[in-house]
mmCIF file of C-alpha atoms in Angstrom:
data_model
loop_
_atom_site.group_PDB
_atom_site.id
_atom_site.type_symbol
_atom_site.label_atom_id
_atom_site.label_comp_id
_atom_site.label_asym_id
_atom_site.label_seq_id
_atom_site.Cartn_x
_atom_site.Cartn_y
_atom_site.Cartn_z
ATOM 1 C CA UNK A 9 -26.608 -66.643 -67.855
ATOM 2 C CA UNK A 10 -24.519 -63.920 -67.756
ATOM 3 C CA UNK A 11 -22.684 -64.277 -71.475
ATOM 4 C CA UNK A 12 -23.120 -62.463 -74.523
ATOM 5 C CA UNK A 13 -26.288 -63.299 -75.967
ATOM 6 C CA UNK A 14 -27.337 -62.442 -79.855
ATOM 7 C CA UNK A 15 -30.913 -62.552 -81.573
ATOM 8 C CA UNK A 16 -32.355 -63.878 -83.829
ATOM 9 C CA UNK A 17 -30.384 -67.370 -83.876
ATOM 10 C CA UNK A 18 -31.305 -67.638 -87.344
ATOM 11 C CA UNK A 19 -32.120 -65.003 -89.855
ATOM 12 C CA UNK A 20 -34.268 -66.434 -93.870
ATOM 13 C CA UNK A 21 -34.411 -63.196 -95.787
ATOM 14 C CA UNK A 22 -35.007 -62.686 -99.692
ATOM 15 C CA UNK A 23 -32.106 -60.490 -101.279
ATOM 16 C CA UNK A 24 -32.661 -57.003 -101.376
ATOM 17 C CA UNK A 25 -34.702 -57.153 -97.610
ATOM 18 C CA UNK A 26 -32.938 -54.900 -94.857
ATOM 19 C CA UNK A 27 -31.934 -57.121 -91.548
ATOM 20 C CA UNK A 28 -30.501 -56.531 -88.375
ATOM 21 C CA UNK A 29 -29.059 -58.011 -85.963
ATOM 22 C CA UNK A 30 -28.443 -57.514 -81.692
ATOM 23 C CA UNK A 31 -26.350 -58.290 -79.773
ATOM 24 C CA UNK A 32 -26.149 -58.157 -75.769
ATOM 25 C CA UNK A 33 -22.564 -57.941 -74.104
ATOM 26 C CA UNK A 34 -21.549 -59.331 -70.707
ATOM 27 C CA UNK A 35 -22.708 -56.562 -68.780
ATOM 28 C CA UNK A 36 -19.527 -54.911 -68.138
ATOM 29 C CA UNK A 37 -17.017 -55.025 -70.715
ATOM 30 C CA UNK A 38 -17.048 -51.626 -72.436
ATOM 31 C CA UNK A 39 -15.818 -52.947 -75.639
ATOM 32 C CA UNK A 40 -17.451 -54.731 -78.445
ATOM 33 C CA UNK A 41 -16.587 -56.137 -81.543
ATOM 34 C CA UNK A 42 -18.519 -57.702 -85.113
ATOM 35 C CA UNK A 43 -16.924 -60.475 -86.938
ATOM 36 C CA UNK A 44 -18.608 -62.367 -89.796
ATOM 37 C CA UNK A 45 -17.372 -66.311 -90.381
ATOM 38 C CA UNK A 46 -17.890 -67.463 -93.260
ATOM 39 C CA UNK A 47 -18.288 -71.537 -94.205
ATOM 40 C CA UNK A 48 -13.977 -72.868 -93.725
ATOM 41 C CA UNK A 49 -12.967 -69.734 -92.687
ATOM 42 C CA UNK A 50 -12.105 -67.943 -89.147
ATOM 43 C CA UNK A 51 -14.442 -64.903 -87.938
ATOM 44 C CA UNK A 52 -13.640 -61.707 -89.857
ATOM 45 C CA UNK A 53 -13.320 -58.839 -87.869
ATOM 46 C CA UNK A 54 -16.231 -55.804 -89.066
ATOM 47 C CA UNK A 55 -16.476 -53.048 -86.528
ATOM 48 C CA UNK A 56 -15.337 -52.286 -83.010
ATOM 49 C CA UNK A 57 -17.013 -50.011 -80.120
ATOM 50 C CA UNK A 58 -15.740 -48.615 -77.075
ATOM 51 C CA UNK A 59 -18.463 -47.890 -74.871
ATOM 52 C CA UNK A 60 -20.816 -45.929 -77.229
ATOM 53 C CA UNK A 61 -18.383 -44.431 -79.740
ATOM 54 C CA UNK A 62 -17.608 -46.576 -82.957
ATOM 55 C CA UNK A 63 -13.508 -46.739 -83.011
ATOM 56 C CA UNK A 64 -12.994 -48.436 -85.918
ATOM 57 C CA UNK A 65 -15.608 -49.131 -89.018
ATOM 58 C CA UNK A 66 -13.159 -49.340 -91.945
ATOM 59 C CA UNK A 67 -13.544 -53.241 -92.189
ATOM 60 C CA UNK A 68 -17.592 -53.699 -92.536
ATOM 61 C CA UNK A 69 -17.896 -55.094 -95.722
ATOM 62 C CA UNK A 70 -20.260 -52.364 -97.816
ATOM 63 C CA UNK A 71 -21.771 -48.820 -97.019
ATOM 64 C CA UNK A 72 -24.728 -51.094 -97.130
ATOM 65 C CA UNK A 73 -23.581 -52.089 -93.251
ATOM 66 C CA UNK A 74 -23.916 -49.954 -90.485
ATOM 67 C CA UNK A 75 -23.643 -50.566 -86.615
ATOM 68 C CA UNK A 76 -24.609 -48.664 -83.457
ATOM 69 C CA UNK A 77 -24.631 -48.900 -79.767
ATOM 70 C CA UNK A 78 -26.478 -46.329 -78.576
ATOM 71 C CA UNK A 79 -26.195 -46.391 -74.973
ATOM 72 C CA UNK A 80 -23.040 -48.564 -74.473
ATOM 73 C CA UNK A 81 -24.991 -51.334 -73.733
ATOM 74 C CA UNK A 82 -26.840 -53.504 -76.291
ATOM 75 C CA UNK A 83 -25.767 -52.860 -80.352
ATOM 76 C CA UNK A 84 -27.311 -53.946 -83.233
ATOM 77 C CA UNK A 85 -25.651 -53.804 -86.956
ATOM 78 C CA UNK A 86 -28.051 -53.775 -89.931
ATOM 79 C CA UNK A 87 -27.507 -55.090 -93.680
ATOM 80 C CA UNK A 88 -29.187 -53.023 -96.081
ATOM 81 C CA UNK A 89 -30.415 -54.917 -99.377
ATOM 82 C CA UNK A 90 -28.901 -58.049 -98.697
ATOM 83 C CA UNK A 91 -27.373 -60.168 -101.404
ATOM 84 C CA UNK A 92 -26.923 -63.443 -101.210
ATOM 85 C CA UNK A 93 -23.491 -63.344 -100.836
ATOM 86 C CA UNK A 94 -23.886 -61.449 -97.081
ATOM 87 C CA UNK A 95 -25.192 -65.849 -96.011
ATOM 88 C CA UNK A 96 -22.573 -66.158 -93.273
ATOM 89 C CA UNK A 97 -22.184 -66.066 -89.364
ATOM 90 C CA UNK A 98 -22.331 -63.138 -87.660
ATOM 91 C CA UNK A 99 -20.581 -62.939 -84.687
ATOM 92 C CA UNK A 100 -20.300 -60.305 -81.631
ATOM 93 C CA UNK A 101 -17.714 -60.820 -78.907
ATOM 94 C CA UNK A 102 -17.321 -58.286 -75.915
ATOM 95 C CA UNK A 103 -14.092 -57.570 -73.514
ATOM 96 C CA UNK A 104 -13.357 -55.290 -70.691
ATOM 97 C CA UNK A 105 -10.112 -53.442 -71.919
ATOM 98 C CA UNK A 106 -8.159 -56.691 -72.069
ATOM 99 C CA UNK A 107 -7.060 -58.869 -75.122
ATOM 100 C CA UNK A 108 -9.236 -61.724 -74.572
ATOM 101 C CA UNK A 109 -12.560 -61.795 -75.830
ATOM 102 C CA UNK A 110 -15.889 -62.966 -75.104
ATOM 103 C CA UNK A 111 -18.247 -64.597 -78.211
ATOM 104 C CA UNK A 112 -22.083 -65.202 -78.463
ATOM 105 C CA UNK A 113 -23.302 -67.703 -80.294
ATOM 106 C CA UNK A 114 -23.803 -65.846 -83.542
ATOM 107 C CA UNK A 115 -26.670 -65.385 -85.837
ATOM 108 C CA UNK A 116 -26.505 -67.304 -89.177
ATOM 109 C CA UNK A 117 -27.952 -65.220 -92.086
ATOM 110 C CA UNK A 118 -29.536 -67.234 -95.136
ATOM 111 C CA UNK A 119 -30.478 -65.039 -97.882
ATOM 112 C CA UNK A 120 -32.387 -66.299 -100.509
ATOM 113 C CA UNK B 18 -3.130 -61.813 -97.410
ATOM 114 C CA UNK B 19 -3.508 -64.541 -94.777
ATOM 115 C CA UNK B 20 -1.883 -62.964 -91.798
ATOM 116 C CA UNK B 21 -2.316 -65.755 -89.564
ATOM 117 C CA UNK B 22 -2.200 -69.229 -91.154
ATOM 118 C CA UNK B 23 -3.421 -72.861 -90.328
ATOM 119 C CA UNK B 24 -2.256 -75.233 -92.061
ATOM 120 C CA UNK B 25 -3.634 -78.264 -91.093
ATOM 121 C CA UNK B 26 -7.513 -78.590 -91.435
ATOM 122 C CA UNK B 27 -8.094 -81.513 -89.624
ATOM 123 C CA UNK B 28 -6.185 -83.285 -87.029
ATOM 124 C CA UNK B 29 -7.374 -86.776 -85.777
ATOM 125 C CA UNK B 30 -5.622 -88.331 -82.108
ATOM 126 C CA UNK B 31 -6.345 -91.027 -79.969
ATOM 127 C CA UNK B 32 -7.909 -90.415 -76.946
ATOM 128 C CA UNK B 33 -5.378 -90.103 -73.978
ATOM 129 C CA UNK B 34 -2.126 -88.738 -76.506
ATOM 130 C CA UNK B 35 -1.282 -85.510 -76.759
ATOM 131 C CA UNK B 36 -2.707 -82.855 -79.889
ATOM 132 C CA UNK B 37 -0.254 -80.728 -81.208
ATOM 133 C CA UNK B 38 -2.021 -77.856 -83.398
ATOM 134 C CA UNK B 39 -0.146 -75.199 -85.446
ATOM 135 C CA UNK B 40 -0.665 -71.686 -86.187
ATOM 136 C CA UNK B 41 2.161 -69.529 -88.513
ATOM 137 C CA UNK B 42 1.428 -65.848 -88.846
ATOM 138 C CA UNK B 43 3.270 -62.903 -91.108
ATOM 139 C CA UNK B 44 2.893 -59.524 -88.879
ATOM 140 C CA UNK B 45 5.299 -58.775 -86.197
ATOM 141 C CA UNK B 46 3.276 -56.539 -84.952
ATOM 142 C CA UNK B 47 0.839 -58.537 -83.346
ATOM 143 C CA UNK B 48 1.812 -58.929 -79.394
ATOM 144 C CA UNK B 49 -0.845 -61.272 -77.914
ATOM 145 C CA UNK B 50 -2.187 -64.787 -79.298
ATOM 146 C CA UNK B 51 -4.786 -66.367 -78.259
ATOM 147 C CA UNK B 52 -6.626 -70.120 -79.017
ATOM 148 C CA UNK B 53 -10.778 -70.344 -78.682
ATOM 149 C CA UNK B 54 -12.303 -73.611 -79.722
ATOM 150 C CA UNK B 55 -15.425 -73.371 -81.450
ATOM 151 C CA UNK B 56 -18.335 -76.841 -81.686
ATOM 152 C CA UNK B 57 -21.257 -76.210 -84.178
ATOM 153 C CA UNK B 58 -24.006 -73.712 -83.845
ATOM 154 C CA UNK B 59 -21.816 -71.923 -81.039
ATOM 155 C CA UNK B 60 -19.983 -69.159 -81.244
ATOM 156 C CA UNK B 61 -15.467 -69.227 -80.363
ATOM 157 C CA UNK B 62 -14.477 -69.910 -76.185
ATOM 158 C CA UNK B 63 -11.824 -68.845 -75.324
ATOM 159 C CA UNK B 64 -8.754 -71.639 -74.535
ATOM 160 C CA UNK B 65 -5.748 -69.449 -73.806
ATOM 161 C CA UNK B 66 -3.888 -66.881 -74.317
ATOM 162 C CA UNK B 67 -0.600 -65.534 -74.341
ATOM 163 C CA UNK B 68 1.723 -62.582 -75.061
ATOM 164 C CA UNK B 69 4.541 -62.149 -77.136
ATOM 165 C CA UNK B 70 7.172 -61.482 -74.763
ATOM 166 C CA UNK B 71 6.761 -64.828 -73.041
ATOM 167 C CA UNK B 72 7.120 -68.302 -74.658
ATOM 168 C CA UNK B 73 4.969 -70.508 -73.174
ATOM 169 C CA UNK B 74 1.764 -70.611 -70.710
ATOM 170 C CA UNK B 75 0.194 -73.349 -68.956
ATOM 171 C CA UNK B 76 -3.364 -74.278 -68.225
ATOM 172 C CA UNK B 77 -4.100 -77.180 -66.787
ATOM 173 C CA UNK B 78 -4.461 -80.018 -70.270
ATOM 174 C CA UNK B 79 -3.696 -76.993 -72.737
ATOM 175 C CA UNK B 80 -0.037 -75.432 -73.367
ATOM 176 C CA UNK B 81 0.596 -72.462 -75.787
ATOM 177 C CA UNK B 82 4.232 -72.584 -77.313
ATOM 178 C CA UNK B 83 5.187 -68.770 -79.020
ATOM 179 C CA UNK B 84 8.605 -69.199 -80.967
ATOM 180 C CA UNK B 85 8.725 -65.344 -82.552
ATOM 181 C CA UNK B 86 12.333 -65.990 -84.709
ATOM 182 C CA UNK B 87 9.750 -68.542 -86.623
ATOM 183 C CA UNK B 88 6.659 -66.859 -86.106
ATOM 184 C CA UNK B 89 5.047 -69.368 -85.216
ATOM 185 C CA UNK B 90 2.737 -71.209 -82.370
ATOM 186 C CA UNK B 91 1.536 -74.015 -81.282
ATOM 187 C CA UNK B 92 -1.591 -75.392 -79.050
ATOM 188 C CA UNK B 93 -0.706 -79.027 -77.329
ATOM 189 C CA UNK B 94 -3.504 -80.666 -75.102
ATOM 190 C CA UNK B 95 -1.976 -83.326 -73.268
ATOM 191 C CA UNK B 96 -4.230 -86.043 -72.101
ATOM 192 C CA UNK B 97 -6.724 -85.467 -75.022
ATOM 193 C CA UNK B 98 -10.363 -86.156 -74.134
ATOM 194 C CA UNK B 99 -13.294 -87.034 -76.870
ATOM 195 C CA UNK B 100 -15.183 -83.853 -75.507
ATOM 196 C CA UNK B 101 -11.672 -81.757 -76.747
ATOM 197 C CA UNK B 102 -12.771 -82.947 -80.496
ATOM 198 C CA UNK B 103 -13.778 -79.318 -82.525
ATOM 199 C CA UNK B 104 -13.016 -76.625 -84.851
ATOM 200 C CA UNK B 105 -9.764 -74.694 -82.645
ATOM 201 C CA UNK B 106 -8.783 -71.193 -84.364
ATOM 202 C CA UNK B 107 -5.736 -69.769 -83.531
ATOM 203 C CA UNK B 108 -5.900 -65.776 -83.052
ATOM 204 C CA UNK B 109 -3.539 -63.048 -83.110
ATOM 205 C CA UNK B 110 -4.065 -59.275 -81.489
ATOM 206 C CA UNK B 111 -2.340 -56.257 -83.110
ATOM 207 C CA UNK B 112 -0.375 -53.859 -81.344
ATOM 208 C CA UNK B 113 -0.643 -50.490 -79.283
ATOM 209 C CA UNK B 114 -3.291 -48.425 -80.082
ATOM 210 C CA UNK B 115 -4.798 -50.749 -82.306
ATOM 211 C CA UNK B 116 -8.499 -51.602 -81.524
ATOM 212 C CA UNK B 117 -7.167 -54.953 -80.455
ATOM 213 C CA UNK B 118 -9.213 -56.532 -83.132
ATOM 214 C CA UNK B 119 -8.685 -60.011 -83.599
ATOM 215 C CA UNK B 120 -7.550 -61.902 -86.954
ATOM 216 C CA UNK B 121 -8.314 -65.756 -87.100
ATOM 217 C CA UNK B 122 -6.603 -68.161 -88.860
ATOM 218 C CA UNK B 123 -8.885 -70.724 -91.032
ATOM 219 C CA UNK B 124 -9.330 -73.340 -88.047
ATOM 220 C CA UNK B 125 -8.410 -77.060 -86.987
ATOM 221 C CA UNK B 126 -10.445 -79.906 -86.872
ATOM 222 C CA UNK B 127 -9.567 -81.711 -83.840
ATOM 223 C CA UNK B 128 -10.986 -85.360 -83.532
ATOM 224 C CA UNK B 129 -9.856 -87.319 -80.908
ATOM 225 C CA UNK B 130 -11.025 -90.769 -81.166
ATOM 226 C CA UNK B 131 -12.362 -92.971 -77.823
#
């Protein structure tokens, strides 16, 4: 399968744990995006890479989210003391310089 | 502000008619809009997709209508099936230079009864 995969699936924390989250693009698109969804609503868009170098970070929600992708590859984005209202999808899509992108399945975080 | 807008949450066809789903959105600077369907516990695929300077685009059952003087487009699947029955968001992509970020309206809920 040659998609954009994302782990854990599912994500139980107690508020005030740290998580995080990865997420695996299609091997060659150099771009990837974070969106959270939210129960009703559309994917929100969070943060955007270009290879390795984060373009655009103004969106994620709190300083208490961060993202990386260290290598270009693979990125993972962390949520630091997590409250309950952070319960939501979270969704990475990838593309290769074009508009149309690419979505995993997303990783649903329940906090507690 | 709700840039792009879906008014409709739910839609419900017979199978074999055509869907007609709506999108409005507010900033003329987007250039490219796209339609992903989404079924639970999956993440968005992608439907179709198409710029601003053209007014329609074809593919195979689904058709994207772009009327710009009315900002505003639409999604028609023509015959519908049962399997076309999920959540479709309609998306819109900012313009040059921009990180080509996408903003989502709230979604459809196509059912499209046997």
């Amino acid at each position: 399968d040659t998609g954009v995969s994302q782990d854990p699936r599912h994500k139980i924390t107690k508020r005030g744990q740290n998580v995080t989250f990865r997420c695996d693009p299609i091997s060659e698109h150099n771009r990837l995006y974070w969106y959270r969804q939210t129960l009703g609503q559309g994917p929100e868009f969070l943060t955007y890479f270009q290879n390795e170098a984060q373009l655009e970070k103004s969106r994620l929600l709190s300083d208490r989210f961060s993202a990386e992708r260290p290598k270009g590859s693979f990125s993972t984005l962390e949520i630091q003391r997590t409250e309950q209202g952070d319960s939501a999808m979270y969704l990475c899509a990838s593309s290769l310089a074009r508009v149309e992108q690419f979505f995993g399945p997303g990783t649903r975080l329940t906090v507690l | 502000d709700q840039q792009v807008k879906q008014n409709s949450p739910s839609l419900s066809v017979q199978e074999g008619r055509i869907s007609i789903l709506n999108c409005d959105y507010t900033n003329s600077m987007f250039d490219y809009f796209l339609w992903y369907k989404k079924y639970p516990a999956e993440g968005p695929t992608f439907l179709i997709s198409i710029s601003s300077i053209k007014d329609k685009n074809e593919d195979g059952r689904f058709t994207v209508f772009l009327n710009k003087s009315a900002k505003h487009l639409s999604l028609h699947i023509v015959p519908s099936q049962p399997g076309d029955s999920a959540v479709y968001f309609c998306a819109a992509s900012g313009g040059r230079g921009s990180a080509r970020q996408l903003t989502f309206g709230s979604g459809t809920q196509l059912t499209v009864l046997p």
